[in-house]
mmCIF file with all atom_site columns, C-alpha atoms in Angstrom:
data_model
loop_
_atom_site.group_PDB
_atom_site.id
_atom_site.type_symbol
_atom_site.label_atom_id
_atom_site.label_alt_id
_atom_site.label_comp_id
_atom_site.label_asym_id
_atom_site.label_entity_id
_atom_site.label_seq_id
_atom_site.pdbx_PDB_ins_code
_atom_site.Cartn_x
_atom_site.Cartn_y
_atom_site.Cartn_z
_atom_site.occupancy
_atom_site.B_iso_or_equiv
_atom_site.pdbx_formal_charge
_atom_site.auth_seq_id
_atom_site.auth_comp_id
_atom_site.auth_asym_id
_atom_site.auth_atom_id
_atom_site.pdbx_PDB_model_num
ATOM 1   C CA . TYR A 1 1   ? 108.094 127.923 95.263  1.00 94.00 ? 6   TYR A CA 1
ATOM 2   C CA . PHE A 1 2   ? 107.024 131.277 96.463  1.00 96.00 ? 7   PHE A CA 1
ATOM 3   C CA . THR A 1 3   ? 105.932 132.436 99.887  1.00 97.00 ? 8   THR A CA 1
ATOM 4   C CA . ILE A 1 4   ? 104.363 135.560 101.340 1.00 97.00 ? 9   ILE A CA 1
ATOM 5   C CA . THR A 1 5   ? 104.459 135.827 105.156 1.00 97.00 ? 10  THR A CA 1
ATOM 6   C CA . TYR A 1 6   ? 103.402 138.001 108.020 1.00 96.00 ? 11  TYR A CA 1
ATOM 7   C CA . ASN A 1 7   ? 106.646 138.415 110.159 1.00 96.00 ? 12  ASN A CA 1
ATOM 8   C CA . LEU A 1 8   ? 106.662 138.407 113.870 1.00 95.00 ? 13  LEU A CA 1
ATOM 9   C CA . LEU A 1 9   ? 109.436 138.965 116.371 1.00 93.00 ? 14  LEU A CA 1
ATOM 10  C CA . VAL A 1 10  ? 109.163 136.729 119.476 1.00 93.00 ? 15  VAL A CA 1
ATOM 11  C CA . GLN A 1 11  ? 111.371 136.340 122.668 1.00 91.00 ? 16  GLN A CA 1
ATOM 12  C CA . GLY A 1 12  ? 112.375 140.034 122.414 1.00 88.00 ? 17  GLY A CA 1
ATOM 13  C CA . PRO A 1 13  ? 113.240 142.443 125.158 1.00 90.00 ? 18  PRO A CA 1
ATOM 14  C CA . PRO A 1 14  ? 110.447 143.829 127.572 1.00 89.00 ? 19  PRO A CA 1
ATOM 15  C CA . GLY A 1 15  ? 108.158 146.173 125.703 1.00 89.00 ? 20  GLY A CA 1
ATOM 16  C CA . LEU A 1 16  ? 108.821 145.067 122.111 1.00 91.00 ? 21  LEU A CA 1
ATOM 17  C CA . LYS A 1 17  ? 105.927 145.662 120.004 1.00 90.00 ? 22  LYS A CA 1
ATOM 18  C CA . GLN A 1 18  ? 105.206 145.563 116.465 1.00 90.00 ? 23  GLN A CA 1
ATOM 19  C CA . ASP A 1 19  ? 103.254 148.093 114.309 1.00 83.00 ? 24  ASP A CA 1
ATOM 20  C CA . LYS A 1 20  ? 101.798 147.961 110.755 1.00 85.00 ? 25  LYS A CA 1
ATOM 21  C CA . PHE A 1 21  ? 102.086 144.807 108.563 1.00 90.00 ? 26  PHE A CA 1
ATOM 22  C CA . SER A 1 22  ? 105.446 143.392 108.481 1.00 94.00 ? 27  SER A CA 1
ATOM 23  C CA . ALA A 1 23  ? 105.681 141.433 105.204 1.00 95.00 ? 28  ALA A CA 1
ATOM 24  C CA . GLY A 1 24  ? 108.117 138.819 103.849 1.00 96.00 ? 29  GLY A CA 1
ATOM 25  C CA . PHE A 1 25  ? 108.534 137.306 100.423 1.00 97.00 ? 30  PHE A CA 1
ATOM 26  C CA . SER A 1 26  ? 110.757 134.513 99.177  1.00 97.00 ? 31  SER A CA 1
ATOM 27  C CA . GLY A 1 27  ? 111.112 132.360 96.167  1.00 97.00 ? 32  GLY A CA 1
ATOM 28  C CA . GLY A 1 28  ? 113.339 129.674 94.877  1.00 97.00 ? 33  GLY A CA 1
ATOM 29  C CA . PHE A 1 29  ? 113.733 126.156 93.560  1.00 97.00 ? 34  PHE A CA 1
ATOM 30  C CA . LEU A 1 30  ? 113.576 122.808 95.245  1.00 96.00 ? 35  LEU A CA 1
ATOM 31  C CA . ARG A 1 31  ? 114.776 119.422 93.830  1.00 96.00 ? 36  ARG A CA 1
ATOM 32  C CA . ASP A 1 32  ? 112.576 116.517 94.596  1.00 93.00 ? 37  ASP A CA 1
ATOM 33  C CA . PHE A 1 33  ? 114.264 113.192 95.290  1.00 95.00 ? 38  PHE A CA 1
ATOM 34  C CA . PRO A 1 34  ? 111.578 110.368 95.908  1.00 93.00 ? 39  PRO A CA 1
ATOM 35  C CA . ILE A 1 35  ? 112.715 107.832 98.570  1.00 94.00 ? 40  ILE A CA 1
ATOM 36  C CA . ASN A 1 36  ? 110.110 105.126 98.086  1.00 92.00 ? 41  ASN A CA 1
ATOM 37  C CA . LYS A 1 37  ? 108.565 103.427 94.851  1.00 89.00 ? 42  LYS A CA 1
ATOM 38  C CA . LYS A 1 38  ? 105.180 105.189 95.307  1.00 87.00 ? 43  LYS A CA 1
ATOM 39  C CA . ARG A 1 39  ? 106.987 108.638 95.341  1.00 87.00 ? 44  ARG A CA 1
ATOM 40  C CA . THR A 1 40  ? 104.887 109.490 98.375  1.00 91.00 ? 45  THR A CA 1
ATOM 41  C CA . PHE A 1 41  ? 108.101 110.409 100.499 1.00 94.00 ? 46  PHE A CA 1
ATOM 42  C CA . ALA A 1 42  ? 110.933 112.476 99.346  1.00 95.00 ? 47  ALA A CA 1
ATOM 43  C CA . ILE A 1 43  ? 113.838 114.666 100.389 1.00 97.00 ? 48  ILE A CA 1
ATOM 44  C CA . ALA A 1 44  ? 114.206 118.183 98.495  1.00 97.00 ? 49  ALA A CA 1
ATOM 45  C CA . PRO A 1 45  ? 117.154 120.441 98.863  1.00 98.00 ? 50  PRO A CA 1
ATOM 46  C CA . GLY A 1 46  ? 116.875 123.842 97.236  1.00 97.00 ? 51  GLY A CA 1
ATOM 47  C CA . LEU A 1 47  ? 118.139 127.331 96.701  1.00 98.00 ? 52  LEU A CA 1
ATOM 48  C CA . GLY A 1 48  ? 116.319 130.704 97.270  1.00 97.00 ? 53  GLY A CA 1
ATOM 49  C CA . ILE A 1 49  ? 116.196 134.164 98.070  1.00 98.00 ? 54  ILE A CA 1
ATOM 50  C CA . SER A 1 50  ? 114.197 136.130 100.771 1.00 98.00 ? 55  SER A CA 1
ATOM 51  C CA . TYR A 1 51  ? 113.106 139.665 101.732 1.00 97.00 ? 56  TYR A CA 1
ATOM 52  C CA . GLN A 1 52  ? 111.927 140.281 105.312 1.00 96.00 ? 57  GLN A CA 1
ATOM 53  C CA . ASN A 1 53  ? 110.536 143.432 106.578 1.00 95.00 ? 58  ASN A CA 1
ATOM 54  C CA . TYR A 1 54  ? 109.734 144.433 110.188 1.00 94.00 ? 59  TYR A CA 1
ATOM 55  C CA . TYR A 1 55  ? 108.008 147.476 111.712 1.00 93.00 ? 60  TYR A CA 1
ATOM 56  C CA . GLN A 1 56  ? 108.746 147.509 115.344 1.00 91.00 ? 61  GLN A CA 1
ATOM 57  C CA . ASN A 1 57  ? 109.792 149.608 118.385 1.00 92.00 ? 62  ASN A CA 1
ATOM 58  C CA . LEU A 1 58  ? 113.313 148.208 118.823 1.00 90.00 ? 63  LEU A CA 1
ATOM 59  C CA . THR A 1 59  ? 115.266 151.295 117.760 1.00 89.00 ? 64  THR A CA 1
ATOM 60  C CA . VAL A 1 60  ? 118.830 151.440 116.424 1.00 90.00 ? 65  VAL A CA 1
ATOM 61  C CA . SER A 1 61  ? 120.692 154.739 116.507 1.00 88.00 ? 66  SER A CA 1
ATOM 62  C CA . THR A 1 62  ? 124.184 155.877 116.684 1.00 87.00 ? 67  THR A CA 1
ATOM 63  C CA . ALA A 1 63  ? 126.093 157.809 119.404 1.00 87.00 ? 68  ALA A CA 1
ATOM 64  C CA . THR A 1 64  ? 128.356 160.661 118.517 1.00 85.00 ? 69  THR A CA 1
ATOM 65  C CA . ASP A 1 65  ? 131.369 158.246 118.632 1.00 87.00 ? 70  ASP A CA 1
ATOM 66  C CA . GLY A 1 66  ? 129.569 155.922 116.239 1.00 83.00 ? 71  GLY A CA 1
ATOM 67  C CA . THR A 1 67  ? 128.567 153.221 118.730 1.00 87.00 ? 72  THR A CA 1
ATOM 68  C CA . LEU A 1 68  ? 125.336 151.513 118.025 1.00 91.00 ? 73  LEU A CA 1
ATOM 69  C CA . LEU A 1 69  ? 122.602 152.223 120.697 1.00 88.00 ? 74  LEU A CA 1
ATOM 70  C CA . TYR A 1 70  ? 119.543 149.957 121.161 1.00 90.00 ? 75  TYR A CA 1
ATOM 71  C CA . GLY A 1 71  ? 116.439 150.907 122.889 1.00 88.00 ? 76  GLY A CA 1
ATOM 72  C CA . VAL A 1 72  ? 112.745 149.774 123.205 1.00 89.00 ? 77  VAL A CA 1
ATOM 73  C CA . ASN A 1 73  ? 110.680 153.052 122.706 1.00 87.00 ? 78  ASN A CA 1
ATOM 74  C CA . ASP A 1 74  ? 106.985 154.036 122.814 1.00 86.00 ? 79  ASP A CA 1
ATOM 75  C CA . TYR A 1 75  ? 105.559 154.741 119.432 1.00 85.00 ? 80  TYR A CA 1
ATOM 76  C CA . ASP A 1 76  ? 105.059 158.304 120.270 1.00 83.00 ? 81  ASP A CA 1
ATOM 77  C CA . GLU A 1 77  ? 108.891 158.773 120.720 1.00 84.00 ? 82  GLU A CA 1
ATOM 78  C CA . PHE A 1 78  ? 109.720 158.391 116.940 1.00 88.00 ? 83  PHE A CA 1
ATOM 79  C CA . VAL A 1 79  ? 108.035 158.898 113.737 1.00 88.00 ? 84  VAL A CA 1
ATOM 80  C CA . SER A 1 80  ? 108.862 155.667 112.043 1.00 89.00 ? 85  SER A CA 1
ATOM 81  C CA . ASN A 1 81  ? 111.104 152.581 112.539 1.00 91.00 ? 86  ASN A CA 1
ATOM 82  C CA . ARG A 1 82  ? 111.683 149.851 109.978 1.00 93.00 ? 87  ARG A CA 1
ATOM 83  C CA . PHE A 1 83  ? 114.226 147.054 109.639 1.00 94.00 ? 88  PHE A CA 1
ATOM 84  C CA . ARG A 1 84  ? 114.538 144.857 106.540 1.00 96.00 ? 89  ARG A CA 1
ATOM 85  C CA . GLN A 1 85  ? 117.020 142.209 105.294 1.00 97.00 ? 90  GLN A CA 1
ATOM 86  C CA . TYR A 1 86  ? 117.798 140.227 102.185 1.00 98.00 ? 91  TYR A CA 1
ATOM 87  C CA . SER A 1 87  ? 119.193 136.699 102.397 1.00 98.00 ? 92  SER A CA 1
ATOM 88  C CA . VAL A 1 88  ? 120.239 133.688 100.362 1.00 98.00 ? 93  VAL A CA 1
ATOM 89  C CA . ASP A 1 89  ? 118.363 130.498 101.484 1.00 98.00 ? 94  ASP A CA 1
ATOM 90  C CA . LEU A 1 90  ? 119.418 126.847 101.459 1.00 98.00 ? 95  LEU A CA 1
ATOM 91  C CA . PRO A 1 91  ? 116.220 124.877 102.466 1.00 97.00 ? 96  PRO A CA 1
ATOM 92  C CA . ILE A 1 92  ? 116.047 120.930 103.019 1.00 98.00 ? 97  ILE A CA 1
ATOM 93  C CA . GLU A 1 93  ? 112.508 119.519 103.183 1.00 97.00 ? 98  GLU A CA 1
ATOM 94  C CA . PHE A 1 94  ? 111.378 116.142 104.100 1.00 97.00 ? 99  PHE A CA 1
ATOM 95  C CA . ARG A 1 95  ? 108.155 115.609 102.158 1.00 96.00 ? 100 ARG A CA 1
ATOM 96  C CA . TRP A 1 96  ? 104.993 113.570 102.339 1.00 95.00 ? 101 TRP A CA 1
ATOM 97  C CA . ARG A 1 97  ? 102.163 113.600 99.802  1.00 92.00 ? 102 ARG A CA 1
ATOM 98  C CA . ASN A 1 98  ? 99.524  111.242 98.537  1.00 90.00 ? 103 ASN A CA 1
ATOM 99  C CA . SER A 1 99  ? 100.302 111.986 94.881  1.00 80.00 ? 104 SER A CA 1
ATOM 100 C CA . THR A 1 100 ? 99.924  109.709 92.007  1.00 74.00 ? 105 THR A CA 1
ATOM 101 C CA . PHE A 1 101 ? 101.964 109.474 88.795  1.00 69.00 ? 106 PHE A CA 1
ATOM 102 C CA . ASP A 1 102 ? 99.414  111.035 86.640  1.00 71.00 ? 107 ASP A CA 1
ATOM 103 C CA . SER A 1 103 ? 98.080  113.863 88.859  1.00 73.00 ? 108 SER A CA 1
ATOM 104 C CA . THR A 1 104 ? 99.759  117.145 90.138  1.00 71.00 ? 109 THR A CA 1
ATOM 105 C CA . LYS A 1 105 ? 96.879  117.787 92.610  1.00 81.00 ? 110 LYS A CA 1
ATOM 106 C CA . PHE A 1 106 ? 97.384  116.195 96.032  1.00 89.00 ? 111 PHE A CA 1
ATOM 107 C CA . TRP A 1 107 ? 97.591  116.703 99.671  1.00 92.00 ? 112 TRP A CA 1
ATOM 108 C CA . ARG A 1 108 ? 101.044 117.435 101.180 1.00 94.00 ? 113 ARG A CA 1
ATOM 109 C CA . ILE A 1 109 ? 102.833 117.997 104.410 1.00 96.00 ? 114 ILE A CA 1
ATOM 110 C CA . TYR A 1 110 ? 106.390 119.208 103.976 1.00 97.00 ? 115 TYR A CA 1
ATOM 111 C CA . THR A 1 111 ? 108.771 119.990 106.815 1.00 97.00 ? 116 THR A CA 1
ATOM 112 C CA . GLY A 1 112 ? 112.284 121.107 107.003 1.00 97.00 ? 117 GLY A CA 1
ATOM 113 C CA . ILE A 1 113 ? 115.126 123.264 107.965 1.00 98.00 ? 118 ILE A CA 1
ATOM 114 C CA . LYS A 1 114 ? 116.408 126.478 106.250 1.00 98.00 ? 119 LYS A CA 1
ATOM 115 C CA . PHE A 1 115 ? 119.782 127.851 106.412 1.00 98.00 ? 120 PHE A CA 1
ATOM 116 C CA . SER A 1 116 ? 120.142 131.670 105.375 1.00 98.00 ? 121 SER A CA 1
ATOM 117 C CA . TYR A 1 117 ? 122.962 133.962 104.760 1.00 98.00 ? 122 TYR A CA 1
ATOM 118 C CA . VAL A 1 118 ? 121.897 137.659 105.099 1.00 97.00 ? 123 VAL A CA 1
ATOM 119 C CA . PHE A 1 119 ? 123.811 139.563 102.445 1.00 97.00 ? 124 PHE A CA 1
ATOM 120 C CA . ALA A 1 120 ? 122.243 142.961 103.008 1.00 97.00 ? 125 ALA A CA 1
ATOM 121 C CA . ALA A 1 121 ? 120.281 144.514 105.893 1.00 96.00 ? 126 ALA A CA 1
ATOM 122 C CA . LYS A 1 122 ? 119.020 148.023 106.637 1.00 96.00 ? 127 LYS A CA 1
ATOM 123 C CA . SER A 1 123 ? 117.343 149.730 109.634 1.00 94.00 ? 128 SER A CA 1
ATOM 124 C CA . VAL A 1 124 ? 115.834 153.210 109.327 1.00 94.00 ? 129 VAL A CA 1
ATOM 125 C CA . LEU A 1 125 ? 114.847 155.267 112.351 1.00 91.00 ? 130 LEU A CA 1
ATOM 126 C CA . LYS A 1 126 ? 113.178 158.734 112.174 1.00 90.00 ? 131 LYS A CA 1
ATOM 127 C CA . ASP A 1 127 ? 112.762 160.348 115.593 1.00 85.00 ? 132 ASP A CA 1
ATOM 128 C CA . GLY A 1 128 ? 111.426 163.632 114.385 1.00 83.00 ? 133 GLY A CA 1
ATOM 129 C CA . GLU A 1 129 ? 114.767 165.438 114.499 1.00 85.00 ? 134 GLU A CA 1
ATOM 130 C CA . ASN A 1 130 ? 117.282 162.906 113.041 1.00 86.00 ? 135 ASN A CA 1
ATOM 131 C CA . THR A 1 131 ? 117.147 159.966 110.626 1.00 90.00 ? 136 THR A CA 1
ATOM 132 C CA . TYR A 1 132 ? 119.492 157.003 111.504 1.00 91.00 ? 137 TYR A CA 1
ATOM 133 C CA . LYS A 1 133 ? 120.307 154.699 108.680 1.00 92.00 ? 138 LYS A CA 1
ATOM 134 C CA . ILE A 1 134 ? 122.186 151.517 109.694 1.00 93.00 ? 139 ILE A CA 1
ATOM 135 C CA . GLN A 1 135 ? 123.323 149.367 106.699 1.00 94.00 ? 140 GLN A CA 1
ATOM 136 C CA . ASN A 1 136 ? 124.601 145.878 107.204 1.00 94.00 ? 141 ASN A CA 1
ATOM 137 C CA . ASN A 1 137 ? 124.601 146.066 110.989 1.00 93.00 ? 142 ASN A CA 1
ATOM 138 C CA . PRO A 1 138 ? 127.531 144.182 112.431 1.00 93.00 ? 143 PRO A CA 1
ATOM 139 C CA . ASP A 1 139 ? 125.565 143.138 115.440 1.00 93.00 ? 144 ASP A CA 1
ATOM 140 C CA . LEU A 1 140 ? 123.242 140.900 113.113 1.00 94.00 ? 145 LEU A CA 1
ATOM 141 C CA . ASN A 1 141 ? 123.857 137.233 112.820 1.00 95.00 ? 146 ASN A CA 1
ATOM 142 C CA . ASP A 1 142 ? 124.747 136.878 109.210 1.00 95.00 ? 147 ASP A CA 1
ATOM 143 C CA . PHE A 1 143 ? 123.969 133.155 109.294 1.00 97.00 ? 148 PHE A CA 1
ATOM 144 C CA . GLN A 1 144 ? 120.481 132.199 110.382 1.00 97.00 ? 149 GLN A CA 1
ATOM 145 C CA . TYR A 1 145 ? 118.557 129.112 110.650 1.00 97.00 ? 150 TYR A CA 1
ATOM 146 C CA . GLY A 1 146 ? 115.140 127.798 111.497 1.00 97.00 ? 151 GLY A CA 1
ATOM 147 C CA . ALA A 1 147 ? 112.643 125.026 111.087 1.00 98.00 ? 152 ALA A CA 1
ATOM 148 C CA . TYR A 1 148 ? 109.570 125.223 109.052 1.00 98.00 ? 153 TYR A CA 1
ATOM 149 C CA . ILE A 1 149 ? 106.396 123.239 107.955 1.00 98.00 ? 154 ILE A CA 1
ATOM 150 C CA . SER A 1 150 ? 104.027 123.668 105.007 1.00 97.00 ? 155 SER A CA 1
ATOM 151 C CA . ALA A 1 151 ? 100.732 121.746 104.465 1.00 97.00 ? 156 ALA A CA 1
ATOM 152 C CA . GLY A 1 152 ? 97.913  122.036 102.055 1.00 95.00 ? 157 GLY A CA 1
ATOM 153 C CA . TYR A 1 153 ? 96.386  120.920 98.799  1.00 91.00 ? 158 TYR A CA 1
ATOM 154 C CA . ASN A 1 154 ? 97.506  121.461 95.269  1.00 85.00 ? 159 ASN A CA 1
ATOM 155 C CA . THR A 1 155 ? 99.017  125.038 94.914  1.00 83.00 ? 160 THR A CA 1
ATOM 156 C CA . TRP A 1 156 ? 97.672  126.448 98.136  1.00 87.00 ? 161 TRP A CA 1
ATOM 157 C CA . ASN A 1 157 ? 99.613  125.719 101.343 1.00 95.00 ? 162 ASN A CA 1
ATOM 158 C CA . ILE A 1 158 ? 99.841  127.207 104.908 1.00 98.00 ? 163 ILE A CA 1
ATOM 159 C CA . TYR A 1 159 ? 103.417 127.977 106.003 1.00 97.00 ? 164 TYR A CA 1
ATOM 160 C CA . ALA A 1 160 ? 105.071 128.477 109.277 1.00 98.00 ? 165 ALA A CA 1
ATOM 161 C CA . TYR A 1 161 ? 108.823 129.168 109.940 1.00 98.00 ? 166 TYR A CA 1
ATOM 162 C CA . TYR A 1 162 ? 110.517 129.637 113.312 1.00 98.00 ? 167 TYR A CA 1
ATOM 163 C CA . GLY A 1 163 ? 114.021 130.842 113.626 1.00 96.00 ? 168 GLY A CA 1
ATOM 164 C CA . LEU A 1 164 ? 116.165 128.712 115.899 1.00 96.00 ? 169 LEU A CA 1
ATOM 165 C CA . ASN A 1 165 ? 118.847 131.247 116.420 1.00 95.00 ? 170 ASN A CA 1
ATOM 166 C CA . PRO A 1 166 ? 118.553 135.049 117.536 1.00 94.00 ? 171 PRO A CA 1
ATOM 167 C CA . LEU A 1 167 ? 118.321 137.681 114.876 1.00 94.00 ? 172 LEU A CA 1
ATOM 168 C CA . TYR A 1 168 ? 121.053 139.651 116.720 1.00 92.00 ? 173 TYR A CA 1
ATOM 169 C CA . LYS A 1 169 ? 124.314 138.372 118.394 1.00 91.00 ? 174 LYS A CA 1
ATOM 170 C CA . SER A 1 170 ? 123.991 137.536 122.086 1.00 86.00 ? 175 SER A CA 1
ATOM 171 C CA . THR A 1 171 ? 126.169 140.466 123.194 1.00 86.00 ? 176 THR A CA 1
ATOM 172 C CA . VAL A 1 172 ? 123.626 143.100 122.047 1.00 87.00 ? 177 VAL A CA 1
ATOM 173 C CA . LYS A 1 173 ? 121.774 144.809 124.948 1.00 89.00 ? 178 LYS A CA 1
ATOM 174 C CA . THR A 1 174 ? 119.394 147.719 124.858 1.00 86.00 ? 179 THR A CA 1
ATOM 175 C CA . ILE A 1 175 ? 120.263 150.859 126.871 1.00 85.00 ? 180 ILE A CA 1
ATOM 176 C CA . ASN A 1 176 ? 118.316 149.505 129.826 1.00 84.00 ? 181 ASN A CA 1
ATOM 177 C CA . GLY A 1 177 ? 120.558 146.400 129.839 1.00 85.00 ? 182 GLY A CA 1
ATOM 178 C CA . ASP A 1 178 ? 117.990 143.913 128.373 1.00 87.00 ? 183 ASP A CA 1
ATOM 179 C CA . SER A 1 179 ? 119.231 141.272 126.097 1.00 88.00 ? 184 SER A CA 1
ATOM 180 C CA . VAL A 1 180 ? 117.998 141.697 122.414 1.00 89.00 ? 185 VAL A CA 1
ATOM 181 C CA . ASN A 1 181 ? 117.485 137.904 122.081 1.00 87.00 ? 186 ASN A CA 1
ATOM 182 C CA . MET A 1 182 ? 114.568 137.934 119.652 1.00 92.00 ? 187 MET A CA 1
ATOM 183 C CA . ARG A 1 183 ? 113.755 135.343 117.055 1.00 95.00 ? 188 ARG A CA 1
ATOM 184 C CA . THR A 1 184 ? 111.595 135.394 113.962 1.00 95.00 ? 189 THR A CA 1
ATOM 185 C CA . LEU A 1 185 ? 108.284 133.801 113.351 1.00 97.00 ? 190 LEU A CA 1
ATOM 186 C CA . ASN A 1 186 ? 106.935 133.816 109.870 1.00 97.00 ? 191 ASN A CA 1
ATOM 187 C CA . LEU A 1 187 ? 103.279 132.796 108.997 1.00 98.00 ? 192 LEU A CA 1
ATOM 188 C CA . GLY A 1 188 ? 101.674 132.721 105.700 1.00 97.00 ? 193 GLY A CA 1
ATOM 189 C CA . LEU A 1 189 ? 101.326 130.866 102.492 1.00 97.00 ? 194 LEU A CA 1
ATOM 190 C CA . VAL A 1 190 ? 103.624 128.977 100.197 1.00 96.00 ? 195 VAL A CA 1
ATOM 191 C CA . PHE A 1 191 ? 102.794 128.195 96.620  1.00 94.00 ? 196 PHE A CA 1
ATOM 192 C CA . TYR A 1 192 ? 104.397 125.182 95.029  1.00 89.00 ? 197 TYR A CA 1
ATOM 193 C CA . ILE A 1 193 ? 104.615 125.316 91.284  1.00 84.00 ? 198 ILE A CA 1
ATOM 194 C CA . LEU A 1 194 ? 105.166 121.941 89.612  1.00 76.00 ? 199 LEU A CA 1
#
């Protein structure tokens, strides 16, 4: 499979906004295990890798003592702000399709849950005077999980993923004291290659 998505941050602190196109890409393999004789129902565990990119106004900088500072800033207060992460994914799908034994073109609805381990992450904030690069932020949840659904015909399928746990740990607050409790929502296309 291969996915391309538009990435959104939801349930964030007040004033959180996104700018530009925040893209995501993932790919991997799923092993199909039919559970009925017609092979229209199946379970499919898999393994994959993901890249997620976010342009937004949640800024991460460092104080003189090295403490991480979080803020929600207007876009005129910085030049650029970007966050990206790379993860290993373990999806588990429950599948329905109206396939036949001799045809690879069929309608499908697949739903499942995906467990991810973030092995690398980086945020880069340029405020016009300084550049803050935060690698592998310890405040990120390294283990993330969420539910997803895909539906379509043949190779082309729409795709939606919703993160069930927050991107950052519950202890993270902005400078104003608001919780950084945002989750991810990815909308796009998934291509299944048989």
